């Protein structure tokens, strides 16, 4: 933890500590603690490294969640709502469901499904911490969760029979031992347990009540007296771990047959030797110890780091674990006490409290560096899927959420080994002295050779200078000659340009004269030849054109003949068309005259009818006046009756008139409660308003009374009726209220309201209330016996509102979870109505339909396997099978899983074989066995395929 002894936790700033002491062999050593990012230390001089202060690196505690697969107890208790957890591993999110209508979403750094491998869990959670420890930083990997959710399996599994099941402890030591050098590095471990608030050594069982000592300056925690065993290889570690696990306290509880009754802490001490290259290499004067250190090529640095792997005992409730007396009760008390102290420290750190209660427990003292300290920490929380342990799962998730807010400041701890450095430097000085003498002699010999070569080079340089001077003079003369020649060439070029311009003008003149006088130019032989060639070409073209003209003339003559024939034919057609037009005109004239006569008669008839209607209008107007007078009289009478009703209400007793009026006003002010998260979870209200709404409902229930609230269901005021149904629906969401509602006649009132009302809101809210009541098995039979399924089916057939259909589908889906009601549910049209609601296409409606069919198929399959029922499935005649086979893959993952689960259960019944084959279900069953996201569904599909010979024949 961040502060020792529960003191205030201040801000962390980088500090430098240098401690000088005597080594084991009389040598000196220096311990250096510096803040640094979690990377490999770069090469730098020892002196500069000791004196520098690097900025601290803030690292948040990483939290992962792992879901335990369902066990035999979970499958035995299988029902409508058994799993309270829905994972979204792609988005690293987890949805915790309180019931079918209410849930909350949480985000973690990693989310592991029940099928996640031990290797994947290690690489995501512990491997980054192990790599950081190998780089010289402290690290912690800890498991937290309810008893029986797989903490010890995740952390301490040996994996003797199956290497893939090795836990984090074994895999971490494998990586550490594989990464170190056996010559320069070392790894040692201590294995302890905290039992009944007493720290005991698992590797030396006779050592109990080991003290915890804290350094007042650095705050480091040490355990004097604990056995520290240096490891040889991984087999050695496995033997030590197996020996320690045999000494750990465990017991058989209702939650776990081998429940750990103590917190296990594996402490791994890693010491690595690294070399930091000196930047002052090459200094020639050695005047002090610091200069001697700077003059060396490398400084031996020792990285000392510590890894804590903590397997906490499971949090548990005494009534659920069965630890109600004897030693197990004491163990449970101490376990919960230490976990409570840890939770308080986590809360204080997450809320940045100035006081951190680290001294409340030995566990928090051991972990003070893991949360808010200088270690890199990874926490994995383990949970179970069962809804029976919803509160324990919720507490574990909230613990992980608070831990994610904690930020640690990782620091690197290095030590300079001056003793080994002195020995190394002494050897280097001796070798360098002899090397220096040898080099001096070589340099003297080379100096003489170089002086001789220098004299030769000087003579050669003088000769080269003379030669160069001569060449320069010759080049200068050549340069002058070239300059003169270039001037001459430039003059000649200018003359040539003038002539070129003159010739260009003459060429232009000649071209103009050529265009004016072509006959004169033809005298040139070249032009004559070209003219003759062009003349021949034009003659050929003229000849061809003449031939073409002759052809066109012949064609024109042919066309003229055809045109004459066409003109003659047109003239004949015009004569015949004129005769036909004359006959048609006569006929049209006759018809027009006839229509005029009919129209005149019709107009006369309409005028007579109009006069009759006018007279009837006058009579109706007189009747309307008399009706208005009657309505006014009835309105006055109604107002007088209302005044009398108000007087009667005021005259009623305390528990009738005053409380009824008060309850009505309260119902009006809480009209939004019915749309809350209790049975309408998608209204967009935040979770913070839900407790206030529940308090309001409870207040209404206490002050008004259930009988008065149910009486309001028969009110003639539609708004009062709607608010009353909403209150009843919210009350029905709590188990303790359902029995009272049924005893007071609330179920009969809701069914009567569902049958008589035509209001869509009444239908929606009433269906939601029935869905809440149908979550209780005893209420399901009452609802069916009173015709509830028939009424729900009628509402589903008459409505198209998605929210109403969602409530109806949810109520029928709850009824599908009772195998005893299946036959009557089908007879009353419940199954047909459920499948028929697919027409809405709404995702929430489809989700409830899929859940209902899955409940029906599971219960039916279980009844067939237990021998309670035989024959073809009741789902085959209402289109459910066809919908499951052809359902699109665009549905949500949970909806798709319900459909796949229902289809697999139907496939287990051999009586359904023919229907599944004819509907094309074999292809879908094969797809589920290969592509389903759930392991248990894939196993169920493969079992159905392999156990049915007809299916195997179809596949082949």
PDB file of N, CA and C in Angstrom, residues 57 95 198 211 224 268 324 346-347 352 392 456 481 531 560 621 625 650 652 658 676 694 747 761 799 820 833 876:
ATOM      1  N   UNK A  57       7.332   6.563 -13.356  1.00  0.00           N
ATOM      2  CA  UNK A  57       6.370   6.139 -14.376  1.00  0.00           C
ATOM      3  C   UNK A  57       5.107   5.627 -13.690  1.00  0.00           C
ATOM      4  N   UNK A  95     -21.648  -8.020 -18.867  1.00  0.00           N
ATOM      5  CA  UNK A  95     -22.989  -7.588 -18.472  1.00  0.00           C
ATOM      6  C   UNK A  95     -23.456  -8.468 -17.318  1.00  0.00           C
ATOM      7  N   UNK A 198      -2.083 -15.525  10.957  1.00  0.00           N
ATOM      8  CA  UNK A 198      -0.729 -15.929  11.337  1.00  0.00           C
ATOM      9  C   UNK A 198       0.017 -16.310  10.075  1.00  0.00           C
ATOM     10  N   UNK A 211       7.371 -12.812  11.533  1.00  0.00           N
ATOM     11  CA  UNK A 211       7.120 -11.365  11.645  1.00  0.00           C
ATOM     12  C   UNK A 211       7.236 -10.658  10.295  1.00  0.00           C
ATOM     13  N   UNK A 224      11.893 -11.694   7.883  1.00  0.00           N
ATOM     14  CA  UNK A 224      13.017 -12.421   8.487  1.00  0.00           C
ATOM     15  C   UNK A 224      12.547 -13.735   9.095  1.00  0.00           C
ATOM     16  N   UNK A 268       9.035 -14.486  -5.239  1.00  0.00           N
ATOM     17  CA  UNK A 268      10.126 -14.868  -6.136  1.00  0.00           C
ATOM     18  C   UNK A 268      11.146 -13.732  -6.136  1.00  0.00           C
ATOM     19  N   UNK A 324     -20.611 -23.137   9.528  1.00  0.00           N
ATOM     20  CA  UNK A 324     -21.448 -22.522  10.566  1.00  0.00           C
ATOM     21  C   UNK A 324     -20.959 -22.826  11.971  1.00  0.00           C
ATOM     22  N   UNK A 346      -8.355  -0.755  -0.830  1.00  0.00           N
ATOM     23  CA  UNK A 346      -8.624  -0.526  -2.259  1.00  0.00           C
ATOM     24  C   UNK A 346      -9.571   0.666  -2.424  1.00  0.00           C
ATOM     25  N   UNK A 347     -10.627   0.715  -1.603  1.00  0.00           N
ATOM     26  CA  UNK A 347     -11.574   1.837  -1.692  1.00  0.00           C
ATOM     27  C   UNK A 347     -10.882   3.151  -1.389  1.00  0.00           C
ATOM     28  N   UNK A 352      -8.765   8.253  -3.478  1.00  0.00           N
ATOM     29  CA  UNK A 352      -7.694   9.200  -3.129  1.00  0.00           C
ATOM     30  C   UNK A 352      -7.861   9.717  -1.706  1.00  0.00           C
ATOM     31  N   UNK A 392     -22.631 -12.196  -4.541  1.00  0.00           N
ATOM     32  CA  UNK A 392     -21.193 -12.430  -4.452  1.00  0.00           C
ATOM     33  C   UNK A 392     -20.495 -12.017  -5.749  1.00  0.00           C
ATOM     34  N   UNK A 456      61.476  11.042 -47.019  1.00  0.00           N
ATOM     35  CA  UNK A 456      61.252  10.674 -48.416  1.00  0.00           C
ATOM     36  C   UNK A 456      60.051  11.422 -48.980  1.00  0.00           C
ATOM     37  N   UNK A 481      45.446  30.338 -75.589  1.00  0.00           N
ATOM     38  CA  UNK A 481      45.193  29.949 -76.990  1.00  0.00           C
ATOM     39  C   UNK A 481      43.745  29.554 -77.205  1.00  0.00           C
ATOM     40  N   UNK A 531       4.320  16.181-109.650  1.00  0.00           N
ATOM     41  CA  UNK A 531       3.053  16.568-110.280  1.00  0.00           C
ATOM     42  C   UNK A 531       2.478  15.440-111.091  1.00  0.00           C
ATOM     43  N   UNK A 560     -36.742   5.769-107.594  1.00  0.00           N
ATOM     44  CA  UNK A 560     -37.852   6.546-108.136  1.00  0.00           C
ATOM     45  C   UNK A 560     -39.006   5.623-108.522  1.00  0.00           C
ATOM     46  N   UNK A 621     -80.983  19.400 -39.362  1.00  0.00           N
ATOM     47  CA  UNK A 621     -80.522  20.574 -38.636  1.00  0.00           C
ATOM     48  C   UNK A 621     -81.408  20.823 -37.418  1.00  0.00           C
ATOM     49  N   UNK A 625     -80.161  20.598 -33.383  1.00  0.00           N
ATOM     50  CA  UNK A 625     -80.375  21.625 -32.355  1.00  0.00           C
ATOM     51  C   UNK A 625     -80.964  21.005 -31.100  1.00  0.00           C
ATOM     52  N   UNK A 650     -65.040  13.157   0.296  1.00  0.00           N
ATOM     53  CA  UNK A 650     -64.596  13.885   1.485  1.00  0.00           C
ATOM     54  C   UNK A 650     -65.214  13.298   2.753  1.00  0.00           C
ATOM     55  N   UNK A 652     -65.811  10.164   3.342  1.00  0.00           N
ATOM     56  CA  UNK A 652     -65.373   8.792   3.665  1.00  0.00           C
ATOM     57  C   UNK A 652     -64.411   8.798   4.844  1.00  0.00           C
ATOM     58  N   UNK A 658     -59.481   9.817   2.070  1.00  0.00           N
ATOM     59  CA  UNK A 658     -58.278  10.645   2.102  1.00  0.00           C
ATOM     60  C   UNK A 658     -57.102   9.904   1.489  1.00  0.00           C
ATOM     61  N   UNK A 676     -39.844   2.247 -15.854  1.00  0.00           N
ATOM     62  CA  UNK A 676     -38.494   2.120 -15.323  1.00  0.00           C
ATOM     63  C   UNK A 676     -37.864   0.798 -15.682  1.00  0.00           C
ATOM     64  N   UNK A 694     -38.032   2.956  -6.743  1.00  0.00           N
ATOM     65  CA  UNK A 694     -38.453   1.858  -5.869  1.00  0.00           C
ATOM     66  C   UNK A 694     -38.922   2.389  -4.527  1.00  0.00           C
ATOM     67  N   UNK A 747     -54.164 -10.813  -9.629  1.00  0.00           N
ATOM     68  CA  UNK A 747     -54.033 -11.570 -10.869  1.00  0.00           C
ATOM     69  C   UNK A 747     -55.341 -11.571 -11.638  1.00  0.00           C
ATOM     70  N   UNK A 761     -51.508   1.004 -24.231  1.00  0.00           N
ATOM     71  CA  UNK A 761     -50.662   1.169 -23.043  1.00  0.00           C
ATOM     72  C   UNK A 761     -51.080   0.197 -21.949  1.00  0.00           C
ATOM     73  N   UNK A 799     -51.999  -6.605 -31.838  1.00  0.00           N
ATOM     74  CA  UNK A 799     -51.077  -5.477 -31.687  1.00  0.00           C
ATOM     75  C   UNK A 799     -49.890  -5.615 -32.621  1.00  0.00           C
ATOM     76  N   UNK A 820     -44.927 -28.722 -17.238  1.00  0.00           N
ATOM     77  CA  UNK A 820     -46.275 -29.201 -16.954  1.00  0.00           C
ATOM     78  C   UNK A 820     -47.341 -28.393 -17.697  1.00  0.00           C
ATOM     79  N   UNK A 833     -48.846 -17.899 -31.106  1.00  0.00           N
ATOM     80  CA  UNK A 833     -48.727 -16.444 -30.964  1.00  0.00           C
ATOM     81  C   UNK A 833     -47.275 -16.040 -30.770  1.00  0.00           C
ATOM     82  N   UNK A 876     -43.437 -28.481 -33.366  1.00  0.00           N
ATOM     83  CA  UNK A 876     -43.310 -28.788 -34.789  1.00  0.00           C
ATOM     84  C   UNK A 876     -44.459 -28.239 -35.642  1.00  0.00           C
TER      85      UNK A 876
END
